[in-house]
Amino acid sequence: MNELAKKMDAWLVVYGEWVVRWRWPVLLASIVLVAATGAGVQNLEFTNDYRVFFGSDNPQLMAFEELQNVYTKNDNVLFVVTPQDGEVFTNQTLAAIQDLTAGSWKLPFSIRVDSPTNFQYTKAEFDDLLVRDLVEDAESLSAAELDEVRDIALREPLLLNRLVSGDGKYAGVNVTFQMPEKSLTEVPEAAAAARALAADIEARHPGVTLRLTGMVMLNNSFPESSIRDGTTLVPAMYGIIILAMFLMLRSASATFASVLIIIFSVMTAMGIAGWLGIKLTPPSASAPTIITTLAVADAIHILITMFAAMRDGLDKRAALVQSIRLNMQPVFLTSLTTSIGFLTMNFSDAPPFADLGNMTAMGVMVAWILSVTTLPALIAILPMRPRKTESSFGNTMERFADWVIAKRRPVLLVSSLIAVGLLAAVPQNELNDEFVKYFDERVAFRQHTDYATEHLTGLYNVQFSLPSGEPSGISNPEYLHDVEAFSDWLRAQPEVLHVNTITDIFKRLNKNLHADDESYYRLPEEKDLAAQYLLLFEMSLPFGLDLNNQVNIDKSNTQVIGTLRDMSSKELREIAERSETWLKNNTPNMFTHGVSPGIMFAHISERNVKSMIVGTLIGILVISVILIIALRSFRIGLLSLIPNLLPAGLAFGVWGLTRGQINMAVSVVMGMTLGIVVDDSVHFLSKYLRARREHGYDAANAVRYAFSSVGIALIVTTIILAAGFSILAQSSFDLNAAMAKLTAIAIVFALIADFLMLPPLLMWVDGLGQRVKDVGEQRRMRHLKAYELNEQAFASWPK
């Protein structure tokens, strides 16, 4: 050991003795600080807007917000009506739809209700245009009138596959909301009122069943999912940790102390988040579970080392000081590198994952501080005794170490071949973000949305605000023909279920004002005539059913909306790109970008991957520099990159073989797991280097020492970490579940890499270094021998 290391060890002994001596003040100070910071928890609030997943500079969000400022917003609830007799166009079902329509106008923040019954049907009556509800008194309609309503609805482009299914078995009532955005209770209030209305309609009309979907129900599902996970996953996590720690440590006091450190860490991190004004979202709401999982690692290493020292004959306090001396550097390094890994999530294009990374990084560092202050103070106070005999796990680790040392070449070869095979599967992953599938099939929103997509209409759409270039330009025949051409092209695409376009209204009005002559079901040929039709129609519309959802204020733009079937992100991007290409090639003056929430989510994973690659590279660079400096070995620091980078790659290989889809949550896993998997290699390398430098062991014996001293702790922490993330993988919010599954896989691979690949590599590198030294020494000896011979020859020359 060099002088700096000796001084550091001496300082750590002094520090450990100080903490033990002043245990009560340290413990009380910790409690006060945790209480002060933890009080910020009361400031935490759930945000329930899907837009939170997009940064303010996200181009798709900016385009969507611009469109939303022009037309009626698309925050909606879609009631899917299913008659038990399989027929919408009956007196009973239409009466239920009428009542549902009337009740929907009374929902909080409702500004528009579209249904088959209040559809503004137009009809010529002499020289007048009659505009009325398609169904006015459902219960009094005769069989002939019901047939007429059915015939009109199934032929009307604005209703078919939007509010009425093609077979007439399902109907929809779409409610548009204008949220004041003054309170986070607005969405839950609207969703609760919609559910209450649905329950009331089902009670008053037993022959129908209602299901609810739409963007309001999507937004409301975010906090509901987080709350549900918080009430189930967190208790399960604590149960796993308590059970695992007690089985491994066999000490109620040690288990209690560790759990207390975890609770303090979570309280402090979440409290700081509250003081900083961080909003909770489904990703960031999983921070307590992740912190709980990670916070236990430092405590385990300190406690296991302490118990080992006590079994060797030291009393509890001396063993505790010894444990602090041996573990202070590695637990600090692991906490620091884990925090850096999570901080790389700030490069994510989705702010909720940046929040998750920051909250977890704070929790990890707080856990380290508490583990080297509060934990030893508490352990010094609590009664504690180790088992008198050596753990069978310790004997097993020594035998395993002997096997790895003896079989290092075939072990390294086989593990390397397996690694190459899994890495080859990484390209099989494809980017895919579907916001409907952010929730698993246990969630009502997912169930009802899947049902609506299967039987009525899709939730995904693509919206185009087509410019005419002048005020009132939408009445130009040339412009209308271009809009119709684009709408017809859009309808012909296999992904499109419905197209909402104003040209259908113009064609219907032209027919109506020519005595309902079907031959006039075409666009008006004169601008003034088209403008008069539109004005007459608008003046006849009731309040709330105007054309603001299709036409802007100065009538220079109109909106065309294509409703799409359920599809992948790649397909969503493709239909938007094909549409934009058609506009550019056929109507360049009318070119615009396709936007929608679905398009926004379709691009987020691609943007996230690009930004996270930068973040991960920076994280790798920073962590590598830290390890090289901390381990005081450039060679070992570089070598550590193999077991540190490999687990994430192997996990993505397994993912490519099993699931094959990467969403925005999975795209942050590389940076996140980088910090976690470093923990194992840091602990293993620190013990290996201590054996080499402090005890003078050769490479093989240093590996054996590392296995025996830290192997059990690594197994315990891996089990707990993998179990913790496996519990989070049960989340009903699939972003959290997918992220947790991939992380758990990477954690397991990290232990395998550190046990099977790192030891052979260390022995090979150290052997190579020794051979280089030997070659250098041999060369030096040859040079010295040659010099001596030359001296002798020179001395023998005649003077």
XYZ file of C-alpha atoms in Angstrom, residues 7 49 151 183 209 237-238 242 258 287 320 330 348 386 406 429 432 486 641 656-657 686 753 757-758 775 792:
27
model
C -3.498 7.735 5.426
C -51.709 15.316 -19.020
C -80.250 4.112 -43.940
C -56.321 22.604 -11.318
C -73.655 -1.454 -22.166
C -41.080 -4.629 -2.343
C -40.655 -4.088 1.385
C -37.334 -7.799 4.773
C -31.517 -1.595 6.986
C -38.928 6.319 -7.895
C -18.198 -2.017 12.568
C -16.539 0.982 -2.754
C -34.136 11.836 -22.353
C -23.536 -13.085 14.395
C -9.046 -23.658 -12.514
C -35.317 -4.737 -31.650
C -42.374 1.267 -31.137
C -56.470 14.355 -50.678
C -15.678 -1.378 -19.022
C -34.699 -8.696 -29.156
C -35.260 -12.469 -29.012
C -11.780 -3.009 -4.861
C -20.190 -11.213 -16.058
C -15.703 -13.074 -17.175
C -14.038 -10.543 -14.899
C 10.535 -9.512 -20.486
C 35.910 -6.575 -19.066
